[in-house]
Coordinates of C-alpha atoms and ligand atoms in Angstrom, one line a residue:
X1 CA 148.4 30.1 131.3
X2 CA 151.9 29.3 133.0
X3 CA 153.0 26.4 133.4
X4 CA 154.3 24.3 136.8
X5 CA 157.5 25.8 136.9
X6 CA 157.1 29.2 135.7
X7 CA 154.4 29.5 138.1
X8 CA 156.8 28.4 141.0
X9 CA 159.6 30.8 139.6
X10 CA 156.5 33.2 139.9
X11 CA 155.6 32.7 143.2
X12 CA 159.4 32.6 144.2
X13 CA 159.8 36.1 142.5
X14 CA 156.7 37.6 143.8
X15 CA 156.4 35.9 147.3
X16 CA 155.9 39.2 149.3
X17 CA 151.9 40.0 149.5
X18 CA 152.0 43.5 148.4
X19 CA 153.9 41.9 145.3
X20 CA 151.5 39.7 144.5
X21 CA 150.5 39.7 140.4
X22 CA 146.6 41.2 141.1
X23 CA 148.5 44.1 142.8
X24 CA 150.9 44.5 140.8
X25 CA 148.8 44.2 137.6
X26 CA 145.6 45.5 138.9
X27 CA 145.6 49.8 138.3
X28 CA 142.6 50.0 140.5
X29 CA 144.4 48.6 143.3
X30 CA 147.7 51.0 142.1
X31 CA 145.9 53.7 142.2
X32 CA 143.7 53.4 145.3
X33 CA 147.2 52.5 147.4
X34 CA 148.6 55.5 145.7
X35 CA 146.5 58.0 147.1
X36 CA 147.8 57.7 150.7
X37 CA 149.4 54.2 152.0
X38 CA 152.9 55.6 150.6
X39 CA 154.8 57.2 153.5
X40 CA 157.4 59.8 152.2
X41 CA 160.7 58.4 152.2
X42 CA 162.3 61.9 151.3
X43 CA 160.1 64.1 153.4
X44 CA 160.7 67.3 154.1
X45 CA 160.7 69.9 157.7
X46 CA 157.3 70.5 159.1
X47 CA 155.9 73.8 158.1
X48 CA 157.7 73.4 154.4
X49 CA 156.2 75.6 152.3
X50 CA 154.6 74.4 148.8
X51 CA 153.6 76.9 146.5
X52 CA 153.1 77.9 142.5
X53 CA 154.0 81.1 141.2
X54 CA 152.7 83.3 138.3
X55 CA 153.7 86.7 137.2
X56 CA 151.0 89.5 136.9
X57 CA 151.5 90.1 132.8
X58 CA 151.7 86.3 132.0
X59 CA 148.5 85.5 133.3
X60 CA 146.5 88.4 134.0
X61 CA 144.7 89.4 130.7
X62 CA 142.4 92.7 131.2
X63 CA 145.1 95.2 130.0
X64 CA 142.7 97.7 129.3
X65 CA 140.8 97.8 132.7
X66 CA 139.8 99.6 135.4
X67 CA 142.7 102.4 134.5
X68 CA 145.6 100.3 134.2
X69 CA 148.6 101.9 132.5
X70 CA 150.7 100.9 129.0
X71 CA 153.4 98.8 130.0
X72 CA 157.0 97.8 127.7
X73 CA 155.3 94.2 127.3
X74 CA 151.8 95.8 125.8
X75 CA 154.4 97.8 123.0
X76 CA 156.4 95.2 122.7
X77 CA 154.3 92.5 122.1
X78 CA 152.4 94.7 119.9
X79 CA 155.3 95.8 117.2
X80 CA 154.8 93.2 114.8
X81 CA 157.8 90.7 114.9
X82 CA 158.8 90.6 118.4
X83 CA 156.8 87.9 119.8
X84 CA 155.9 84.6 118.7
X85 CA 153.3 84.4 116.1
X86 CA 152.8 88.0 117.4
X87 CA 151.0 86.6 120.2
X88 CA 150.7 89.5 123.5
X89 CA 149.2 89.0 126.7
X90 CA 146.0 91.2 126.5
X91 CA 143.8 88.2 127.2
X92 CA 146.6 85.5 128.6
X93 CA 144.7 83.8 131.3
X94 CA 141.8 85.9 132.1
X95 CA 143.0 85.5 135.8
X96 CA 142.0 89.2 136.6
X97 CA 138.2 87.8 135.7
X98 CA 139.1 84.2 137.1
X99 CA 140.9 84.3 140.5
X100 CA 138.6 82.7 142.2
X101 CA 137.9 79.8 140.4
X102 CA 142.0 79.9 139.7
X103 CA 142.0 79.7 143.8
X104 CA 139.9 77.2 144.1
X105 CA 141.9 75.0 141.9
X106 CA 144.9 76.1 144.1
X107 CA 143.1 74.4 146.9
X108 CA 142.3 71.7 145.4
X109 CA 146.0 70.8 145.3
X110 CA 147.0 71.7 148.4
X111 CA 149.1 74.5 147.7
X112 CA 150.2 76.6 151.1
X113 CA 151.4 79.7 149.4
X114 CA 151.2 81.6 146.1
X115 CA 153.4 83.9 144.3
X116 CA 151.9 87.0 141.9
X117 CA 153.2 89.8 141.0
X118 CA 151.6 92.9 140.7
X119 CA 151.3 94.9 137.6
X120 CA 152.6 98.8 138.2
X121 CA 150.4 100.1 135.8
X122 CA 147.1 99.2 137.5
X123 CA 148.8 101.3 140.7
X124 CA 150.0 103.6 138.7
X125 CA 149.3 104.0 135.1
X126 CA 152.4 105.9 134.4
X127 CA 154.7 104.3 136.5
X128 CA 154.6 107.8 138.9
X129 CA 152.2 110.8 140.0
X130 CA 148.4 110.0 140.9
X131 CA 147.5 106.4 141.9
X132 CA 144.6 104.2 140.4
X133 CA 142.8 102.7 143.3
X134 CA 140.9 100.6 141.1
X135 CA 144.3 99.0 140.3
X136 CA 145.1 98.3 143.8
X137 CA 141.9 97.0 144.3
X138 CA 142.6 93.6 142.6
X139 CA 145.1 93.1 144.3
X140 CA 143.2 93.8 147.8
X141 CA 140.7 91.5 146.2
X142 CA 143.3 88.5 145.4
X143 CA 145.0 88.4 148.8
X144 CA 141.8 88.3 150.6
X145 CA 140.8 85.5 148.6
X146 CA 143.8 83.6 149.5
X147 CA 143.8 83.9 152.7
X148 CA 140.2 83.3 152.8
X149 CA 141.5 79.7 151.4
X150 CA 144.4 79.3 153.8
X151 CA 146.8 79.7 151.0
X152 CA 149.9 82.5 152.1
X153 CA 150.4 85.3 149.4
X154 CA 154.0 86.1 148.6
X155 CA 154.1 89.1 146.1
X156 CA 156.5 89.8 143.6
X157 CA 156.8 94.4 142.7
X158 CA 158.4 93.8 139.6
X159 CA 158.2 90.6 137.5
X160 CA 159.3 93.0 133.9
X161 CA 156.0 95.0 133.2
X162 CA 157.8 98.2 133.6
X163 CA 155.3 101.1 132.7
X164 CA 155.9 102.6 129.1
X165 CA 155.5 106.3 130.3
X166 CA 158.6 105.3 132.3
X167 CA 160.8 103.8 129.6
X168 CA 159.8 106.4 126.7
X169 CA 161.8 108.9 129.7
X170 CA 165.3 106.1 129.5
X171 CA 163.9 103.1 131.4
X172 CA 166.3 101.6 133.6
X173 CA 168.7 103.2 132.3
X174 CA 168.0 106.1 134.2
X175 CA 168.5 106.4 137.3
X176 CA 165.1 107.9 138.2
X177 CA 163.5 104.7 137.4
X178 CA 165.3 103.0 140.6
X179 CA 163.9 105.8 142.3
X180 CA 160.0 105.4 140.8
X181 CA 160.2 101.7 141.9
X182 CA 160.8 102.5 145.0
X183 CA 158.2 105.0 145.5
X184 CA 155.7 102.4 144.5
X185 CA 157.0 99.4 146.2
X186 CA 156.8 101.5 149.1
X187 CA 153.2 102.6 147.9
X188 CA 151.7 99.0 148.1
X189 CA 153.5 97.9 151.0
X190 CA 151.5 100.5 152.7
X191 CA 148.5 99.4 151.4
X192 CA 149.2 95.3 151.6
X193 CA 151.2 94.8 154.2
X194 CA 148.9 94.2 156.7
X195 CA 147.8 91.1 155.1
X196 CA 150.9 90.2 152.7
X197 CA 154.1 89.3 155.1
X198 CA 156.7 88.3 152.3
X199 CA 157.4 90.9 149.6
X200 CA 160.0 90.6 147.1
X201 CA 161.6 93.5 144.8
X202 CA 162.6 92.1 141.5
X203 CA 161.7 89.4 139.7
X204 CA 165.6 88.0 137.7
X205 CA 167.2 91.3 136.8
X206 CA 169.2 89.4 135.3
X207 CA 166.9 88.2 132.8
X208 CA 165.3 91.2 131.9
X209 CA 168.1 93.5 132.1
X210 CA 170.0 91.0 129.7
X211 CA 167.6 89.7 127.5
X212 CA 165.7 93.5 127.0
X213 CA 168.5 95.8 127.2
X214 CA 171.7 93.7 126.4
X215 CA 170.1 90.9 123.2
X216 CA 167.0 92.8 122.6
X217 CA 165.0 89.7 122.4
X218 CA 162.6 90.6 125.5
X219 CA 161.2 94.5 126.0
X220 CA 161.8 96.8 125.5
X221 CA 164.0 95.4 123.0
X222 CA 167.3 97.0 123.1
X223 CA 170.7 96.4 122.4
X224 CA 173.2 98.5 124.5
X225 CA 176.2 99.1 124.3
X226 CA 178.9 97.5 127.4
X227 CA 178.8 100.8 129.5
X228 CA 175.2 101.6 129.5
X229 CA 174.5 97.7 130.0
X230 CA 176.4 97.4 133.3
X231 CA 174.5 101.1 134.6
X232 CA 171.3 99.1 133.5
X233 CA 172.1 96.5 135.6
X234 CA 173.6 99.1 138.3
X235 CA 170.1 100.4 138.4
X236 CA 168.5 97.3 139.0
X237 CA 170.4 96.5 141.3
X238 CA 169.9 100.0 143.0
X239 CA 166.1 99.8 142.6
X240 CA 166.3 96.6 144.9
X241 CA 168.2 98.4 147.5
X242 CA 166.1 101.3 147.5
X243 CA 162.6 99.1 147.0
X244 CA 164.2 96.8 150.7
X245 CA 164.0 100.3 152.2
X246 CA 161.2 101.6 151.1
X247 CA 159.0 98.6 151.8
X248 CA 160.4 98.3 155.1
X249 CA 159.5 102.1 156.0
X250 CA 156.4 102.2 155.0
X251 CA 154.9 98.8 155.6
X252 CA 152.3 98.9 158.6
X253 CA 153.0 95.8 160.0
X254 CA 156.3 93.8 160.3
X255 CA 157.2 92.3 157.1
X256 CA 159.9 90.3 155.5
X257 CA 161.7 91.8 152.2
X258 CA 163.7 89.9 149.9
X259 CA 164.5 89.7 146.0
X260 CA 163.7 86.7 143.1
X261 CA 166.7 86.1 141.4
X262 CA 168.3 83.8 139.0
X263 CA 172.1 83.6 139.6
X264 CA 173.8 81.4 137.2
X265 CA 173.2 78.0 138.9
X266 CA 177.2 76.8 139.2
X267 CA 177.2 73.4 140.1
X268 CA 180.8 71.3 140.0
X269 CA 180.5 68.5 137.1
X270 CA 182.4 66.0 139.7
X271 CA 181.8 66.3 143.6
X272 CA 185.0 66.6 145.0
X273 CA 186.9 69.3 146.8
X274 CA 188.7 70.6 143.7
X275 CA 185.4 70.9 141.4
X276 CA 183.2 72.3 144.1
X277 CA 185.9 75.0 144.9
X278 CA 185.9 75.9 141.8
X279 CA 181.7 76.2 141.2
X280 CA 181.6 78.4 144.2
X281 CA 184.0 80.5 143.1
X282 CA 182.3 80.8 139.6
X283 CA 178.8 81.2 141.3
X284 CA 180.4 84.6 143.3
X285 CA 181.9 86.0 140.4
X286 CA 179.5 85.0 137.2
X287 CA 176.8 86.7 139.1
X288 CA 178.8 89.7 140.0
X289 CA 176.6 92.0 138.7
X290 CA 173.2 90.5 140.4
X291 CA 173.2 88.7 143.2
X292 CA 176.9 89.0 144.5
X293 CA 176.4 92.8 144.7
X294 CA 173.0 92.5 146.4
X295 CA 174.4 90.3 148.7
X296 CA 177.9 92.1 149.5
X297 CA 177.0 95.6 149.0
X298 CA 180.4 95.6 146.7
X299 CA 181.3 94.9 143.2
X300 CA 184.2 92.4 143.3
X301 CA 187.6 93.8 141.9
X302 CA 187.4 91.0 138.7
X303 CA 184.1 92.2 138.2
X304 CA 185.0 96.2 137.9
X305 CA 188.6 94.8 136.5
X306 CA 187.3 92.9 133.7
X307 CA 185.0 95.7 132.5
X308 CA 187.3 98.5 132.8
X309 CA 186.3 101.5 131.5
X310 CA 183.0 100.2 130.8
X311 CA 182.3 99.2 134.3
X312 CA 179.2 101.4 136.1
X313 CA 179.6 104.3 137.4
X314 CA 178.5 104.3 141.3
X315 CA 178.6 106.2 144.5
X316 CA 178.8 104.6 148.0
X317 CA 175.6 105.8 149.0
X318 CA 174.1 103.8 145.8
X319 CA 176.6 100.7 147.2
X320 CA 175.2 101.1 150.5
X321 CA 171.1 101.0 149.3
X322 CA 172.2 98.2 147.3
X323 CA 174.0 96.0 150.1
X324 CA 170.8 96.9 152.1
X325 CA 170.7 93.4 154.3
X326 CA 167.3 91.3 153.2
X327 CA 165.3 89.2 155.1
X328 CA 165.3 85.8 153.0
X329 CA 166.8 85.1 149.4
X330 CA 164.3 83.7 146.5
X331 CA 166.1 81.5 143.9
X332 CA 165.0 81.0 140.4
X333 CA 166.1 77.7 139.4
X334 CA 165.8 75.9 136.1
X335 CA 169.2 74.5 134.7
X336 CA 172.7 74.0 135.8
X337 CA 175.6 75.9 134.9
X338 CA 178.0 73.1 134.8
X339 CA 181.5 74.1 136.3
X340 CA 185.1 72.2 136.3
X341 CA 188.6 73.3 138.0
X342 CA 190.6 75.5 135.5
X343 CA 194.8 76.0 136.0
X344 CA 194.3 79.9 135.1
X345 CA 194.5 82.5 137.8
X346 CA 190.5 82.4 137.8
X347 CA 190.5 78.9 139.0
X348 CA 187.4 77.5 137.0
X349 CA 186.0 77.0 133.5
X350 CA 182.2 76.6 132.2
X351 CA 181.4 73.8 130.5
X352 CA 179.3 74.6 126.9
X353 CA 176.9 72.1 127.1
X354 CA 177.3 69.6 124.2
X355 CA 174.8 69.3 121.6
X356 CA 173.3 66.0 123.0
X357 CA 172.2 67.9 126.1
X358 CA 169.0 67.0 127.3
X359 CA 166.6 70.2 127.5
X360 CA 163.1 70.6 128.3
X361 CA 160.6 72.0 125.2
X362 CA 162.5 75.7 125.4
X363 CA 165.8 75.2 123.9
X364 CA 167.3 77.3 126.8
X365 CA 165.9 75.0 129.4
X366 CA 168.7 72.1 129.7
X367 CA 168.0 69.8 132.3
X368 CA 170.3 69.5 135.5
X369 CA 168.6 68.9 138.8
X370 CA 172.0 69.1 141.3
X371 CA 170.8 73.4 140.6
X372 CA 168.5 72.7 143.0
X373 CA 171.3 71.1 145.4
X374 CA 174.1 73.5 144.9
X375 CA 172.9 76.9 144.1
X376 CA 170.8 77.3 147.6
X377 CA 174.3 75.7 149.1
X378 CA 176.3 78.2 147.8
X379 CA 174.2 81.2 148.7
X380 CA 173.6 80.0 151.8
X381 CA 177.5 79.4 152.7
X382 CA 178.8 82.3 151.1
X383 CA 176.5 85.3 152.3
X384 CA 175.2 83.2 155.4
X385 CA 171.5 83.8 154.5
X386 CA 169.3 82.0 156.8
X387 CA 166.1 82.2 154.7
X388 CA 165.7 80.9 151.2
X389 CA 162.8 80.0 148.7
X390 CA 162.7 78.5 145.4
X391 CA 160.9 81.2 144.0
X392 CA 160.6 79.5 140.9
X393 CA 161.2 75.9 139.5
X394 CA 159.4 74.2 136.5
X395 CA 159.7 73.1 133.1
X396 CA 158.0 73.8 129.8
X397 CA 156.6 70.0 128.0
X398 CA 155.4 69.1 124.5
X399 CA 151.7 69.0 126.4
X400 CA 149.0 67.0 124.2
X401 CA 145.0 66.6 126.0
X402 CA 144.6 62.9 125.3
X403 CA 140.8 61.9 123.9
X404 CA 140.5 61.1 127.4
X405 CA 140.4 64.4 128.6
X406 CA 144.1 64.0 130.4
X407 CA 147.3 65.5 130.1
X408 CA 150.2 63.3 130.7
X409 CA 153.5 65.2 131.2
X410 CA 155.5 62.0 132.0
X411 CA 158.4 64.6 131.7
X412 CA 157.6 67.2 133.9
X413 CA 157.2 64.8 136.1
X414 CA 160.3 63.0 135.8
X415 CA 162.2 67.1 135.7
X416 CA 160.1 67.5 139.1
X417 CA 160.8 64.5 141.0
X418 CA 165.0 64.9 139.9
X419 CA 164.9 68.4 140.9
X420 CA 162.9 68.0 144.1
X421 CA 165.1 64.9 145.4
X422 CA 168.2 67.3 145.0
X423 CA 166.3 69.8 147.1
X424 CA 165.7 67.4 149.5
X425 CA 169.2 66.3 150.0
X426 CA 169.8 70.2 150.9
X427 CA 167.0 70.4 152.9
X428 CA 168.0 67.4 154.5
X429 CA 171.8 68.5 155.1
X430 CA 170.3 71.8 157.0
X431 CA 170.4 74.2 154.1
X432 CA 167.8 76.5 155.0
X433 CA 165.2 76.6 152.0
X434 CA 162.2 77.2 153.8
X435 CA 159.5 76.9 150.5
X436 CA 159.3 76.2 147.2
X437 CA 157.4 77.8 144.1
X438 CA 156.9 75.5 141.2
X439 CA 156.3 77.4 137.6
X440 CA 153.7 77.8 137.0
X441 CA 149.7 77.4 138.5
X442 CA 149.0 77.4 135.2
X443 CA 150.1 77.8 131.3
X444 CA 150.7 81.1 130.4
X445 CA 152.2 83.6 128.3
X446 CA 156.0 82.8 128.3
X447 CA 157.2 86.3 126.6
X448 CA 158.7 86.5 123.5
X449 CA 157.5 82.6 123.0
X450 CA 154.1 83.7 123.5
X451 CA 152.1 80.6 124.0
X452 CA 154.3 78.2 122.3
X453 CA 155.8 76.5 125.7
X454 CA 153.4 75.4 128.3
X455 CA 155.2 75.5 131.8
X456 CA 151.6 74.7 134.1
X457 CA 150.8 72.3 136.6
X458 CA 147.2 73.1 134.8
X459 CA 147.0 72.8 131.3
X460 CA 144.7 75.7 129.6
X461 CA 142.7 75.8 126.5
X462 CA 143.1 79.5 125.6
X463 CA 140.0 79.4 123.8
X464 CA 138.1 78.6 126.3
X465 CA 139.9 79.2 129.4
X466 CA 139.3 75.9 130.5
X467 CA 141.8 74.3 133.1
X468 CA 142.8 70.5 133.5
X469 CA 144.8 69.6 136.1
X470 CA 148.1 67.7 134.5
X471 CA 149.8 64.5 135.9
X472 CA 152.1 66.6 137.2
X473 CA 149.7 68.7 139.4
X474 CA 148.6 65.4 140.2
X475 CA 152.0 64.4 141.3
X476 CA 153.0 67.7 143.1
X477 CA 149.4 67.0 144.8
X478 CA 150.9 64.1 146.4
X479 CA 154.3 65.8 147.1
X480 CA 152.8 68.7 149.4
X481 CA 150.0 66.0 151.0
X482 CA 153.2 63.8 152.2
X483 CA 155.3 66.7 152.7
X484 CA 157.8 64.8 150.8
X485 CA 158.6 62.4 147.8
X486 CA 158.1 58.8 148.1
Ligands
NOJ501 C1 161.5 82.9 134.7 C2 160.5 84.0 134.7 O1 160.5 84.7 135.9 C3 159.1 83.7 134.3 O2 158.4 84.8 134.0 C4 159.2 82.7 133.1 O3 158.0 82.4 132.6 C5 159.9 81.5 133.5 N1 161.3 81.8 133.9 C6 160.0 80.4 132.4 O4 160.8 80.9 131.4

């Protein structure tokens, strides 16, 4: 019980009504208020698009139906070794069996847009030559569903499920391949386009032209040397060019092409004039090989300089399919590169991040939210892109189910909330990010880690394929009902 004076300190402390100890103590009251009262201090433009994203192998399952193809991630996660535990993604999330439950749970939080990917080898089972219709057919199937539930279907052509009859002829390292993507980008354009208005080539070239052809750690696990690394990337980058083109001449109805990519995320370790010179330099030139060609049609002279002799060998008609302008820019966005001012004639060092770094539950994954502020800055300033998503934000959490049935990703939540403030403080300064795709709907197969790191809003029991809803879907529920953060 307090006494006289602590309970006048109390009252003096607490004198507001909404402060009052019951509501400050009572979590019926907390939560009730919780649901709605709270206006959104950090809100974001009308019309702002929420969304999750998911990638067609990672979630999918059903890798032997209904004709679908071999692709690098059914070898590779098959050779003993390569993955985690050797797990593969032949089951993953059943969502080929379950997208309509998985939509319903979509609704349930509100989300306004979803990002898949489609697999190539259900359109075509070796990557060129005859199409499976049955293949197409979930995908038919999965955008009229969504837009049966008012939820907007952005699809991803290529999110690293290249077909194996494709790679057993060199991959991407031949040329052809840029071709063959093109051809079926093209292909389901045709076919989706009157109902799907955003497309988007590739899914982080360079991810999966590093990690599978330059470390080996990802399929088809390769380890090249400099010279047929960069014409990897060259026909990635290609592929895109030719994929914008292709979509855009055989779509049926006016469309919107763009690309998912994750540049290095250069952000300035102190905000001032010097250190933010500097990141946006090192954001042009670290992503030389990506997103500065895409976006300038050129590779710049320190890019070709520093490779020298080992730099790709391209034509300017390839140059010109590459610089092909697109219609919005996705961003990838996890951690931050971070940048300072350097004396040498580059003008800017990267900082190795100490061995106190926070990170997130994938090693890789360190944690620095301004990403989300500077990277859509500096694309937007640079190439003067008027349209940009974040095609992908999220983080991977030690997730436990509590006795009580609940997941309680404290962290997540905490990585969200940092991230999204920064993104709001863009949005709010006029940088044009028109949506945002948090990864992932669900937990999934995360590649070589197999199921080891959980990146859902939804937590799943892969036994039983049950879904629970996290805190964090909870939260990003509130997020996209305010339109904003509190
Ligand atoms: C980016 C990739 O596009 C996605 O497939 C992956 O699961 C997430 N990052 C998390 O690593």
């Amino acid at each position: 019980m307090l006494n006289r004076l602590s309970r006048r300190t109390f009252a003096k402390l607490f004198s507001s009504a909404a402060l009052a100890p019951s509501a400050l103590y009572s979590t019926e009251s907390a939560a009730a208020g919780f649901a709605s009262a709270l206006p959104a201090a950090h809100s974001f433009p009308k019309g702002f698009l929420w969304g999750s994203a998911t990638a067609a192998y990672q979630v999918e399952g059903a890798v032997k139906e209904d004709g679908r193809g071999p692709s690098i991630w059914d070898t590779f996660s098959h050779t003993p070794g390569k993955t985690n535990m050797g797990d593969t993604g032949d089951v993953a999330d059943d969502h080929y069996h379950l997208y309509k439950s998985d939509i319903q749970l979509m609704k349930e939080m509100g989300l306004k847009t979803y990002r898949f990917s489609v697999s190539w080898t259900r359109v075509f089972p070796s990557g060129t030559g005859s199409p499976n219709p049955r293949g197409l057919d979930f995908y038919n199937r999965l955008v009229d569903e969504l837009l049966a539930n008012n939820i907007t279907p952005y699809c991803t052509l290529f999110h690293w499920d290249l077909p194996q009859t494709l790679e057993d002829k060199g991959g991407w390292q031949s040329r052809d391949t840029s071709e063959a993507f093109a051809s079926y980008a093209g292909y389901v354009a045709e076919r989706l386009s009157d109902r799907v208005k955003h497309f988007m080539t590739l899914n982080e070239m360079r991810s999966f032209v590093d990690l599978g052809y330059g470390r080996g750690i990802h399929a088809p696990g390769l380890e090249l040397a400099p010279a047929a690394l960069n014409q990897v990337r060259h026909h990635a980058v290609l592929a895109h060019g030719l994929g914008v083109q292709a979509i855009r001449a055989h779509a049926k109805a006016e469309v919107k092409v763009g690309l998912a990519e994750n540049p290095e995320a250069c952000a300035p370790i102190i905000e001032n004039a010097e250190h933010i010179a500097a990141a946006s330099k090192a954001f042009r030139e670290e992503n030389a090989g990506y997103l500065t060609v895409v976006m300038e049609g050129r590779y710049t002279d320190a890019y070709l300089e520093h490779h020298g002799a080992n730099a790709p060998k391209f034509t300017a008609a390839e140059m010109k399919a590459i610089g092909t302008p697109v219609d919005f820019v996705g961003l990838n966005i996890y951690t931050a590169t971070w940048v300072r001012a350097d004396s040498t004639p580059k003008g800017y060092a990267i900082i190795p991040a100490p061995k106190s770094y926070p990170h997130m539950m994938s090693p890789w994954l360190t944690v620095g939210p301004q990403a989300l502020y500077w990277t859509p800055k500096f694309t937007a300033d640079l190439w003067k892109v008027k349209e940009l998503y974040i095609t992908e934000n999220g983080a991977s959490s030690a997730d436990v189910m509590t006795p009580d049935g609940q997941v309680y990703d404290s962290d997540r939540v905490m990585y969200l909330r940092n991230y999204l403030t920064q993104l709001h403080r863009g949005v709010s300064e006029g940088v044009p990010v028109k949506g945002y795709f948090c990864w992932s709907f669900m937990d999934n197969y995360e590649w070589a880690d197999g199921y080891a790191y959980r990146f859902g809003l939804h937590y799943v029991d892969f036994k039983t394929q049950k879904r629970t809803p996290k805190m964090s879907a909870h939260f990003y529920k509130e997020v996209i009902a305010r339109n904003g953060l509190a």
